[in-house]
DNA sequence: CCTGTGTAGGATAACGATATCCCGCGAGGG
DNA sequence: CCCTCGCGGGATATCGTTATCCTACACAGG
């Protein structure tokens, strides 16, 4: 059993020794300063290659003040939307030569939020992206220190307190989805909302606005979790009601759960009830019936959020929120009401 | 327009000044050294609170050699399995007081892999977790420097070259799933495999082994991408064949796509064809018919991977691979063959 | 009184990089 | 011949922290 000697990455001094130059000269070569003789530069390059030298960003940023780390704060979930947004941020950051740390906020409780923020900022960070799809994210934003570059990524129409945000205008999308159902001839559209702790989400607000504008009495909101089981439970109750002919769901999971419960009770979608989801997860197009839903480009959302942060870090005060209106994708789960 | 003065986080010296002690004393207080008078300690604590001081991990680790950053290398995807595994790693790391950076490897090409590894190790890292579900991950592992603590997380039965690994024994699971279908009375089980670049995945190997052991001629493997569209295309072809009565799919997406194609052509699941998936994504239990599939605990996988890395970093050479056999979840998409 | 021991806490060096300073050198102008 | 100027590159300070060293003091034992 050989003892593994602990890993020691080569440092500038090792390169300098190997190339028989001083440490600052190596730095100059690596940072592309002029004023270095071509021959020395070549010796340095060779030494870098042969030793497999990799600059230490921590030391570099400590001295230079340039930071190459971006911190993402998100709710504690592997949800499709979160994962996709993170991917968008990471890809954009990687292309810009920045690394990404991810910290999950276990809940909206002060303790959890504080711990998460402390960990997220433990390593010196150029700025933070807060994924604000839930309470945990919102609370996290409020606990970030004054002056740190911060951007928000999330569903639109929420106040972000002067912080630049990349948004998806869920409100408009929900309104369009609701209008679409009304145009099909439904006299009312019901709504199953995800948990949002007090305030209503843009999805809920858009739905309400569409009904109000059409002069329709807004029915009671059905509150659910974001998961399919929760949608299923509402489906069990809706199956026994004649007055529900169209349902706008807070997300695709809820919609799928709802549809299964309806099917189990012999209620047909879309003949008896129309169902609309939110997110357009990859699988829902394969459903039977395939789900009419709102397509959200989360990857683009992440990329836009990172772009804003980049400008903010560069001191470009003109960085202003960007909003995208997602598109309704009409599939098989919606139809005119019977009779 | 007020000019925002750039963010300057308070440092130890600020705290020391505020508490009227020397810098090392503040450090001693924060690191819980004895030999500090209670009164001074209290002054320091107060100063820390009032300034909102947060230690700079980069500086700390530079001096002390203790690293609190873990790097995760993964394929460029927001797949359910990847996202879930990352969540498991992050949660375990957070509980251990470590931060996590995530770097995606765009492809298996040398260029992409090298760039990803460079970025992943740019900030000084205690070690790396490589998500090895695809070629990109495998290549990334080979490009990591000698001596860096590395663990692999992925599907079992692959060689990991002496590197500790947290594994899910896909081979055994696939074998069990295949055996189950044979016990139902199917004379053969067909298989749609995901892309694995040369080698076969544990899923494919387990399937083959089960058939071979049962003395059944192994049919041609159907090769697909990991997505539902790809499963759909195979479904179109299978619908015209009488000899296919049971299909083991490389993952749930493929299975769902397959089932939709079969349904579109009037082939009934499970009466005409039985279908088994892999992963047990949250939605597939709601399918019609609900999908029989292999439940993979990716979050646990991530937690185990981090645990291994932690021991490796601590110099515990006894860290040895851990393997979990996932369970087959029988639902509605499987049944005995007709007649 | 001298010495030894243990506590308390400041002074200083060091981690790996970059910014700044500064010196030597050769060319060009007065 | 002296002075300036541009280049090339080493010496040194510095970033925020912790490890090490060292001094000061109190107290006990001989």
XYZ file of C-alpha atoms (C1' of nucleotides) in Angstrom:
738
model
C 0.000 0.000 0.000
C 1.754 3.129 -1.187
C 0.963 6.339 0.611
C -0.472 8.886 -1.738
C 1.382 12.135 -1.360
C -1.064 15.010 -1.125
C -1.856 16.844 -4.315
C 0.225 19.963 -4.835
C -0.660 21.867 -7.943
C 2.236 23.656 -9.611
C 2.410 27.391 -8.893
C 3.913 30.363 -10.636
C 7.191 29.945 -8.796
C 7.550 26.421 -10.170
C 7.039 27.706 -13.680
C 9.479 30.563 -13.096
C 12.172 28.178 -11.876
C 11.624 25.834 -14.781
C 11.816 28.684 -17.286
C 14.679 30.426 -15.435
C 12.877 33.743 -15.179
C 11.350 35.713 -12.330
C 7.827 35.170 -11.064
C 6.439 38.500 -12.303
C 7.712 37.744 -15.765
C 5.683 34.572 -15.894
C 2.679 36.578 -14.828
C 3.356 39.080 -17.578
C 3.522 36.365 -20.181
C 0.302 34.759 -19.023
C -1.540 38.063 -18.960
C -0.330 39.037 -22.382
C 1.632 42.078 -21.365
C 3.894 43.504 -24.029
C 7.455 44.214 -22.963
C 8.475 40.562 -22.856
C 11.177 39.209 -25.154
C 9.790 36.537 -27.473
C 12.408 34.058 -26.363
C 11.508 34.340 -22.687
C 7.836 34.131 -23.511
C 8.448 30.893 -25.334
C 10.436 29.407 -22.481
C 7.598 30.302 -20.145
C 4.951 28.801 -22.398
C 6.889 25.574 -22.570
C 7.289 25.427 -18.816
C 3.561 26.045 -18.351
C 2.717 23.169 -20.668
C 5.209 20.734 -19.261
C 4.173 21.319 -15.672
C 0.463 21.478 -16.445
C 0.283 24.791 -14.658
C -3.177 26.197 -14.025
C -3.525 29.693 -12.571
C -5.019 29.944 -9.107
C -8.072 32.151 -9.535
C -8.429 32.698 -5.819
C -4.969 34.205 -5.475
C -5.380 36.058 -8.716
C -8.661 37.649 -7.737
C -7.404 38.429 -4.264
C -4.663 40.615 -5.630
C -6.301 41.989 -8.749
C -9.845 42.438 -7.488
C -11.203 40.791 -10.610
C -13.627 38.087 -9.659
C -14.500 35.096 -11.772
C -17.039 33.376 -9.600
C -20.784 33.758 -9.858
C -23.098 32.489 -7.165
C -26.529 31.073 -7.914
C -29.084 30.859 -5.136
C -32.043 28.611 -5.756
C -34.839 26.805 -3.997
C -34.158 23.253 -2.867
C -35.442 21.417 -5.864
C -34.423 19.609 -9.016
C -37.514 20.889 -10.840
C -37.332 21.103 -14.586
C -37.472 24.893 -14.611
C -34.764 25.348 -12.018
C -32.430 22.830 -13.609
C -32.880 24.359 -17.001
C -32.333 27.911 -15.797
C -29.195 26.853 -13.996
C -27.965 25.261 -17.178
C -28.533 28.517 -19.036
C -26.586 30.478 -16.456
C -23.737 27.994 -16.390
C -23.386 27.910 -20.145
C -23.319 31.678 -20.455
C -20.885 31.976 -17.563
C -18.586 29.320 -18.946
C -18.426 31.108 -22.280
C -17.428 34.247 -20.380
C -14.730 32.357 -18.495
C -16.525 32.409 -15.169
C -17.209 29.606 -12.738
C -20.578 29.054 -11.108
C -21.367 27.989 -7.575
C -24.820 26.744 -6.722
C -26.372 27.000 -3.291
C -29.806 25.742 -2.423
C -31.995 27.502 0.071
C -33.643 24.751 2.051
C -36.682 26.819 3.023
C -37.866 30.361 3.555
C -36.938 30.236 7.255
C -34.431 32.856 8.372
C -31.959 30.255 9.592
C -31.871 28.324 6.354
C -31.699 31.481 4.294
C -28.848 32.930 6.321
C -26.828 29.731 6.155
C -27.332 29.502 2.425
C -26.327 33.112 1.821
C -23.244 32.752 4.002
C -22.169 29.704 2.060
C -22.971 31.274 -1.293
C -20.772 34.275 -0.516
C -18.043 32.426 1.344
C -15.828 32.493 -1.703
C -15.321 35.943 -3.153
C -17.989 36.425 -5.736
C -18.435 38.816 -8.626
C -22.162 38.728 -8.079
C -25.197 36.587 -7.478
C -28.143 35.340 -9.465
C -31.216 34.616 -7.389
C -33.708 32.141 -8.794
C -36.916 33.639 -7.614
C -39.608 31.114 -8.327
C -40.463 30.631 -4.679
C -40.425 32.128 -1.233
C -36.955 30.807 -0.411
C -35.461 32.711 -3.319
C -37.274 35.923 -2.484
C -36.108 35.820 1.118
C -32.568 35.079 0.031
C -32.475 38.194 -2.093
C -33.392 40.330 0.881
C -30.549 38.938 2.929
C -27.820 39.677 0.408
C -25.469 42.480 1.392
C -25.981 45.981 0.071
C -23.774 46.765 -2.883
C -23.221 43.240 -4.127
C -24.181 42.929 -7.791
C -27.385 40.892 -7.832
C -29.853 39.961 -10.503
C -33.081 38.071 -10.257
C -34.338 35.374 -12.598
C -37.950 34.386 -12.341
C -41.559 34.734 -13.350
C -42.464 38.252 -14.370
C -44.728 40.870 -12.881
C -43.234 40.601 -9.426
C -41.590 43.620 -7.907
C -37.851 43.145 -7.690
C -37.109 46.276 -5.704
C -34.949 48.044 -8.229
C -32.800 44.991 -8.848
C -32.340 44.130 -12.520
C -34.190 40.986 -13.419
C -34.528 38.527 -16.241
C -38.173 37.665 -16.327
C -40.677 35.464 -18.027
C -43.949 37.299 -18.238
C -46.141 34.636 -16.734
C -48.925 37.098 -16.206
C -49.410 37.816 -19.872
C -48.981 34.150 -20.733
C -51.613 33.085 -18.224
C -53.935 35.732 -19.508
C -53.477 34.536 -23.079
C -54.064 30.944 -22.065
C -57.223 31.916 -20.234
C -58.445 34.060 -23.135
C -57.839 31.139 -25.449
C -60.046 28.891 -23.333
C -62.768 31.535 -23.215
C -62.636 31.958 -26.980
C -63.177 28.231 -27.313
C -66.536 28.862 -25.660
C -65.941 27.972 -22.021
C -68.091 30.036 -19.706
C -65.528 29.981 -16.985
C -61.927 28.853 -16.439
C -60.892 27.358 -13.140
C -57.369 27.516 -11.756
C -55.153 25.272 -9.651
C -52.312 27.370 -8.220
C -48.967 26.291 -6.820
C -47.828 27.382 -3.361
C -46.686 30.979 -3.317
C -46.918 31.952 0.320
C -49.225 34.910 0.422
C -48.814 36.836 -2.804
C -50.227 35.401 -5.967
C -47.961 34.368 -8.769
C -48.047 36.036 -12.149
C -49.780 32.952 -13.426
C -52.636 33.427 -11.018
C -52.852 37.163 -11.590
C -53.011 36.814 -15.353
C -55.786 34.277 -15.065
C -57.750 36.524 -12.763
C -57.292 39.558 -15.000
C -58.521 37.706 -18.056
C -61.681 36.610 -16.267
C -62.336 40.013 -14.783
C -61.903 41.755 -18.124
C -64.354 39.321 -19.655
C -66.862 40.146 -16.942
C -66.762 36.655 -15.508
C -67.030 35.995 -11.782
C -63.669 34.704 -10.575
C -64.132 31.254 -9.004
C -62.323 30.116 -5.870
C -58.656 29.346 -6.441
C -57.694 25.744 -5.833
C -54.414 25.619 -3.950
C -51.950 22.820 -4.554
C -48.318 21.864 -4.277
C -46.206 21.875 -7.420
C -46.344 18.097 -7.800
C -48.503 15.655 -9.696
C -49.986 14.006 -6.607
C -51.412 17.355 -5.647
C -52.997 17.775 -9.054
C -54.430 14.292 -8.746
C -56.201 15.156 -5.524
C -57.910 18.133 -7.145
C -58.836 15.930 -10.062
C -60.708 13.617 -7.739
C -62.874 16.502 -6.623
C -63.324 18.131 -10.004
C -64.509 14.847 -11.510
C -67.708 15.140 -9.519
C -68.486 18.686 -10.615
C -70.439 19.692 -13.684
C -69.515 23.349 -13.573
C -65.828 22.857 -14.302
C -65.143 22.630 -18.039
C -61.682 24.188 -18.271
C -58.748 24.262 -15.862
C -55.566 26.311 -16.016
C -52.895 24.578 -13.933
C -49.961 26.198 -12.159
C -47.538 23.850 -13.864
C -47.328 20.721 -15.987
C -47.030 18.323 -13.054
C -50.304 19.490 -11.613
C -51.938 19.229 -15.030
C -50.718 15.685 -15.553
C -51.893 14.600 -12.116
C -55.238 16.225 -12.768
C -55.671 14.487 -16.098
C -54.895 11.110 -14.598
C -57.462 11.550 -11.862
C -60.081 12.600 -14.404
C -59.281 9.617 -16.597
C -59.515 7.259 -13.619
C -63.049 8.537 -13.059
C -64.176 8.394 -16.651
C -64.043 12.104 -17.279
C -62.633 12.693 -20.738
C -60.039 15.325 -21.639
C -60.667 17.437 -23.667
C -64.290 16.438 -24.401
C -65.541 16.924 -20.847
C -62.808 19.111 -19.397
C -60.052 21.122 -21.066
C -56.690 21.256 -19.298
C -53.805 23.691 -19.744
C -50.392 23.377 -18.099
C -47.417 25.636 -17.636
C -43.727 25.032 -18.522
C -43.849 22.639 -21.494
C -41.694 19.942 -19.984
C -40.323 17.571 -22.613
C -42.623 14.672 -21.737
C -45.997 16.399 -21.801
C -46.165 16.537 -25.594
C -46.270 12.733 -25.512
C -49.157 12.555 -23.114
C -52.499 11.153 -24.109
C -53.950 13.591 -24.812
C -50.869 15.726 -25.373
C -50.934 18.734 -23.087
C -51.714 22.261 -24.155
C -49.269 24.323 -22.142
C -47.164 27.452 -21.956
C -43.671 27.044 -23.314
C -41.078 28.680 -21.085
C -37.559 29.074 -22.337
C -35.749 28.651 -19.051
C -32.354 28.227 -20.625
C -32.715 31.591 -22.317
C -33.885 33.019 -19.004
C -30.666 31.885 -17.367
C -28.554 33.278 -20.173
C -30.291 36.644 -19.935
C -29.826 36.728 -16.175
C -26.116 36.119 -16.517
C -25.850 38.760 -19.213
C -27.431 41.314 -16.891
C -25.091 40.379 -14.090
C -22.104 40.712 -16.367
C -23.060 44.258 -17.247
C -23.793 45.099 -13.653
C -20.385 43.852 -12.572
C -18.772 45.871 -15.324
C -20.401 48.938 -13.775
C -22.864 49.395 -16.592
C -25.704 51.002 -14.666
C -27.991 50.864 -17.670
C -28.595 47.150 -17.151
C -32.330 46.955 -17.130
C -34.772 44.133 -16.668
C -35.564 42.016 -19.674
C -38.918 40.379 -20.131
C -39.961 37.625 -22.493
C -43.548 36.615 -23.113
C -43.787 32.850 -23.395
C -45.939 31.224 -26.041
C -49.011 29.095 -25.587
C -48.557 25.725 -27.282
C -51.926 24.335 -28.295
C -52.156 20.559 -28.306
C -54.855 17.983 -27.684
C -55.916 18.648 -24.114
C -58.105 21.628 -24.964
C -61.319 21.841 -26.969
C -64.667 23.655 -26.975
C -67.026 22.600 -24.201
C -69.714 20.047 -24.903
C -73.172 21.141 -25.972
C -27.924 59.493 -10.881
C -25.820 58.543 -7.902
C -22.684 56.591 -8.608
C -22.719 53.299 -6.845
C -19.492 52.846 -4.990
C -18.104 49.380 -5.670
C -18.902 46.714 -3.131
C -16.173 46.261 -0.527
C -16.892 43.515 1.926
C -15.566 44.093 5.430
C -12.339 42.237 6.194
C -10.624 41.055 9.342
C -8.750 44.318 9.707
C -12.032 46.207 9.809
C -13.282 43.964 12.554
C -10.000 44.275 14.446
C -10.146 48.051 14.313
C -13.750 48.105 15.442
C -13.011 45.763 18.343
C -9.685 47.440 19.157
C -7.664 44.235 19.003
C -5.092 42.857 16.621
C -5.971 40.971 13.468
C -4.684 37.578 14.650
C -6.818 37.863 17.746
C -9.934 38.185 15.642
C -8.867 35.113 13.747
C -8.357 33.268 17.020
C -11.817 34.166 18.191
C -13.429 33.075 14.943
C -11.583 29.796 14.901
C -12.396 29.036 18.507
C -8.896 29.043 19.874
C -8.607 29.078 23.638
C -6.234 31.652 25.097
C -8.555 34.556 24.405
C -9.971 36.595 27.253
C -13.779 36.379 27.348
C -14.091 40.129 27.198
C -12.061 40.483 24.034
C -13.944 37.613 22.460
C -17.185 39.395 23.151
C -15.946 42.663 21.666
C -14.903 40.762 18.557
C -18.221 38.979 18.241
C -20.048 42.261 18.468
C -17.865 43.832 15.827
C -18.396 40.869 13.526
C -22.142 41.186 13.859
C -22.294 44.917 13.461
C -20.134 44.947 10.354
C -21.726 41.866 8.833
C -18.301 40.356 8.453
C -18.068 37.147 6.433
C -14.744 35.312 6.248
C -13.075 35.162 2.864
C -12.724 31.455 2.134
C -10.298 32.047 -0.686
C -7.799 33.827 1.538
C -8.452 31.398 4.313
C -7.813 28.345 2.209
C -4.823 29.945 0.564
C -3.089 30.257 3.878
C -4.383 27.211 5.695
C -4.503 24.725 2.845
C -7.981 23.661 3.892
C -10.264 23.772 0.914
C -14.010 24.241 1.060
C -14.893 24.055 -2.586
C -16.027 20.961 -4.430
C -16.204 20.833 -8.193
C -18.858 18.878 -10.049
C -18.279 17.994 -13.678
C -21.314 16.902 -15.637
C -22.598 16.443 -19.135
C -24.378 19.395 -20.734
C -27.921 18.542 -19.802
C -30.715 19.345 -17.410
C -31.875 15.711 -17.385
C -33.791 14.550 -14.371
C -31.022 12.210 -13.237
C -28.269 14.805 -13.505
C -30.256 17.499 -11.773
C -31.232 15.192 -8.974
C -27.711 13.893 -8.443
C -26.396 17.439 -8.330
C -28.981 18.270 -5.736
C -27.817 15.338 -3.631
C -24.213 16.462 -3.833
C -25.056 20.065 -3.047
C -27.161 19.182 -0.037
C -24.500 16.918 1.443
C -21.801 19.477 0.756
C -23.787 22.295 2.270
C -24.315 20.305 5.441
C -20.548 19.810 5.583
C -19.970 23.529 5.114
C -18.625 23.224 1.595
C -19.545 25.132 -1.527
C -20.166 23.472 -4.867
C -19.194 24.651 -8.330
C -20.807 23.080 -11.353
C -19.170 22.865 -14.747
C -20.768 21.315 -17.780
C -18.769 19.463 -20.364
C -20.243 20.479 -23.669
C -19.181 17.313 -25.501
C -16.637 14.517 -25.443
C -14.288 16.469 -27.727
C -10.842 17.157 -26.295
C -11.232 20.911 -26.630
C -14.508 21.078 -24.766
C -13.280 18.696 -22.098
C -10.080 20.624 -21.515
C -11.852 23.946 -21.254
C -14.342 22.512 -18.810
C -11.666 20.961 -16.619
C -9.623 24.155 -16.600
C -12.632 26.127 -15.502
C -13.678 23.538 -12.940
C -10.256 23.659 -11.289
C -9.623 27.373 -11.701
C -10.587 28.011 -8.103
C -8.695 25.883 -5.620
C -10.716 22.781 -5.069
C -10.753 20.124 -2.396
C -11.764 17.576 -4.975
C -14.046 16.764 -7.864
C -17.134 14.672 -8.456
C -17.515 13.475 -12.018
C -21.012 12.633 -13.186
C -20.304 9.741 -15.448
C -23.521 8.995 -17.244
C -22.069 9.791 -20.641
C -18.954 10.039 -22.740
C -18.287 13.671 -21.794
C -18.028 12.734 -18.139
C -15.775 9.773 -18.778
C -13.388 11.857 -20.846
C -13.362 14.585 -18.239
C -12.220 12.138 -15.605
C -9.231 11.164 -17.680
C -8.130 14.745 -18.034
C -8.115 15.534 -14.333
C -4.661 15.950 -12.820
C -2.991 13.096 -11.024
C -3.367 13.307 -7.269
C -6.503 15.408 -7.144
C -9.158 13.698 -5.025
C -11.784 12.500 -7.476
C -14.861 10.351 -7.180
C -17.225 9.153 -9.823
C -21.005 9.032 -9.641
C -22.822 6.999 -12.220
C -24.388 3.788 -13.402
C -22.668 0.715 -12.047
C -20.635 -2.009 -13.651
C -18.340 0.367 -15.461
C -14.661 0.312 -14.716
C -13.601 3.427 -12.889
C -9.886 2.779 -12.981
C -9.283 2.539 -9.268
C -11.162 5.730 -8.531
C -13.748 5.416 -5.767
C -17.242 5.593 -7.150
C -20.806 5.887 -5.984
C -22.752 3.646 -8.280
C -26.219 2.516 -9.121
C -26.100 -1.059 -10.250
C -28.005 -0.673 -13.477
C -26.840 -4.040 -14.681
C -28.554 -5.978 -11.938
C -31.625 -3.788 -12.192
C -31.921 -4.311 -15.928
C -31.487 -8.023 -15.430
C -34.239 -8.075 -12.831
C -36.552 -6.102 -15.061
C -35.895 -8.455 -17.950
C -36.364 -11.523 -15.761
C -39.649 -10.089 -14.572
C -40.895 -9.749 -18.140
C -39.808 -13.302 -18.944
C -41.577 -14.622 -15.873
C -44.743 -12.949 -17.090
C -44.508 -15.293 -20.037
C -42.900 -13.198 -22.763
C -40.799 -15.299 -25.092
C -38.400 -12.496 -25.744
C -37.668 -8.991 -24.466
C -36.559 -6.284 -26.875
C -34.426 -3.317 -25.884
C -34.111 0.299 -26.934
C -30.749 1.616 -25.754
C -29.588 5.185 -25.254
C -26.411 6.482 -26.881
C -23.305 5.224 -25.116
C -20.554 5.675 -27.666
C -19.103 2.239 -28.142
C -19.381 0.395 -24.854
C -22.743 -0.825 -23.739
C -24.327 0.604 -20.669
C -25.022 -1.498 -17.603
C -28.649 -1.391 -18.586
C -27.939 -3.035 -21.894
C -25.532 -5.560 -20.397
C -27.985 -6.659 -17.735
C -30.690 -7.141 -20.322
C -28.403 -9.215 -22.494
C -27.234 -11.345 -19.577
C -30.790 -12.146 -18.536
C -31.708 -13.287 -22.028
C -28.547 -15.317 -22.463
C -28.995 -17.060 -19.128
C -32.544 -17.948 -20.113
C -31.273 -19.471 -23.332
C -33.015 -16.889 -25.475
C -31.485 -15.529 -28.658
C -30.599 -11.887 -28.101
C -32.424 -9.698 -30.617
C -30.871 -6.718 -32.348
C -30.487 -3.702 -30.078
C -32.485 -0.665 -31.126
C -30.359 2.418 -30.751
C -31.919 5.712 -29.771
C -31.197 9.073 -28.224
C -32.232 9.663 -24.633
C -35.311 11.667 -25.598
C -38.969 10.892 -26.143
C -38.956 11.720 -29.861
C -36.413 9.007 -30.341
C -38.601 6.497 -28.519
C -41.526 7.588 -30.648
C -39.664 6.771 -33.850
C -38.962 3.231 -32.659
C -42.588 2.905 -31.644
C -43.649 3.606 -35.214
C -41.604 0.644 -36.390
C -42.479 -1.698 -33.541
C -46.196 -1.134 -34.101
C -45.941 -3.069 -37.340
C -44.217 -6.071 -35.838
C -45.894 -9.077 -34.310
C -42.792 -10.523 -32.681
C -42.288 -7.701 -30.197
C -44.339 -8.226 -27.042
C -42.102 -6.635 -24.412
C -39.655 -3.724 -24.558
C -37.101 -2.604 -21.997
C -36.269 1.042 -22.607
C -33.028 2.846 -21.778
C -34.900 5.497 -19.851
C -38.364 6.835 -19.102
C -38.373 9.389 -21.913
C -37.842 6.704 -24.513
C -40.546 4.570 -22.909
C -43.058 7.401 -22.935
C -42.322 8.236 -26.564
C -42.654 4.583 -27.440
C -45.993 4.249 -25.690
C -47.393 7.268 -27.456
C -46.392 5.946 -30.858
C -47.958 2.598 -30.069
C -51.171 4.246 -28.888
C -51.318 6.385 -32.039
C -51.269 3.167 -34.061
C -53.821 1.299 -32.034
C -51.358 -0.982 -30.298
C -52.396 -1.368 -26.672
C -50.040 -1.246 -23.676
C -49.842 -3.589 -21.843
C -52.252 -5.933 -23.629
C -50.335 -6.060 -26.912
C -46.924 -4.850 -25.775
C -45.405 -4.484 -22.313
C -43.124 -1.495 -21.722
C -40.548 -0.915 -18.975
C -38.653 2.318 -18.398
C -35.672 3.375 -16.344
C -35.326 6.202 -13.768
C -38.832 6.599 -12.340
C -39.245 10.246 -13.102
C -42.016 11.852 -11.084
C -44.494 12.105 -13.959
C -44.415 8.558 -15.268
C -46.511 7.165 -12.436
C -49.341 9.339 -13.753
C -49.143 8.042 -17.281
C -51.923 6.040 -18.839
C -50.998 3.320 -18.355
C -48.654 4.189 -15.519
C -45.140 3.091 -16.361
C -43.388 0.096 -14.871
C -39.859 1.338 -14.383
C -36.681 1.124 -12.344
C -36.541 3.545 -9.457
C -33.157 5.220 -9.185
C -32.368 7.236 -6.101
C -30.195 9.878 -7.690
C -30.246 12.156 -4.706
C -28.827 9.384 -2.565
C -26.270 8.731 -5.283
C -25.081 12.308 -5.034
C -24.937 12.159 -1.266
C -22.881 8.975 -1.371
C -20.508 10.475 -3.912
C -19.899 13.477 -1.718
C -19.379 11.254 1.300
C -16.695 9.338 -0.541
C -14.993 12.521 -1.616
C -15.043 13.822 1.918
C -13.227 10.745 3.164
C -10.784 10.856 0.307
C -9.938 14.469 1.040
C -9.451 13.597 4.696
C -6.832 11.100 3.567
C -8.940 8.088 4.417
C -7.610 5.655 1.844
C -10.198 3.082 2.745
C -12.880 4.969 0.835
C -14.262 2.308 -1.401
C -16.947 2.295 -4.029
C -20.513 1.981 -2.879
C -23.138 0.274 -4.969
C -26.902 0.370 -4.634
C -29.241 -1.921 -6.521
C -32.302 0.022 -7.621
C -35.756 -1.469 -7.346
C -38.162 -2.351 -10.098
C -41.483 -0.566 -9.612
C -44.261 -2.568 -11.187
C -47.165 -0.519 -12.497
C -49.682 -0.822 -15.304
C -47.540 -0.895 -18.426
C -46.552 -4.537 -18.071
C -48.673 -7.699 -18.305
C -48.489 -11.256 -19.626
C -48.540 -11.518 -23.421
C -51.772 -12.232 -25.229
C -52.836 -15.814 -25.911
C 15.812 36.148 43.959
C 15.927 33.083 40.213
C 13.770 29.947 37.196
C 10.087 27.528 35.070
C 5.397 27.262 33.348
C 1.191 28.574 31.449
C -1.794 32.073 29.616
C -2.770 36.142 26.626
C -2.161 38.385 22.565
C 0.727 41.291 19.456
C 4.367 41.075 15.495
C 5.665 38.866 11.557
C 5.843 35.587 7.750
C 3.616 33.059 4.414
C 0.020 31.268 0.951
C -0.114 32.463 -4.916
C -0.806 35.803 -7.609
C -0.495 40.925 -9.681
C 0.591 46.009 -9.375
C 3.977 49.119 -8.724
C 8.457 50.668 -8.417
C 12.789 50.936 -10.081
C 17.071 50.051 -12.377
C 19.839 48.953 -16.566
C 20.398 49.424 -21.210
C 20.544 51.197 -25.883
C 18.993 54.760 -29.056
C 18.397 59.460 -30.308
C 18.656 64.555 -29.780
C 20.824 68.763 -28.197
C 29.004 64.080 -23.436
C 24.792 64.459 -21.047
C 19.987 63.876 -20.813
C 15.774 61.838 -21.992
C 12.948 58.117 -23.395
C 11.206 53.463 -24.361
C 11.774 48.969 -23.469
C 12.723 44.719 -20.633
C 12.455 42.472 -16.465
C 13.801 41.852 -11.573
C 12.633 43.439 -6.554
C 9.124 44.450 -3.563
C 4.552 45.464 -1.629
C 0.038 43.888 -1.321
C -4.575 41.295 -1.249
C -7.139 38.608 3.497
C -6.226 35.169 6.202
C -3.743 31.742 9.490
C 0.642 29.672 11.425
C 4.475 30.617 13.896
C 7.199 33.160 16.768
C 7.895 35.898 20.524
C 7.205 38.981 24.422
C 4.829 40.114 28.727
C 2.997 38.985 32.754
C 1.381 36.268 36.757
C 2.278 32.781 39.805
C 4.452 28.733 41.899
C 8.450 26.190 43.642
C 13.159 26.002 45.064
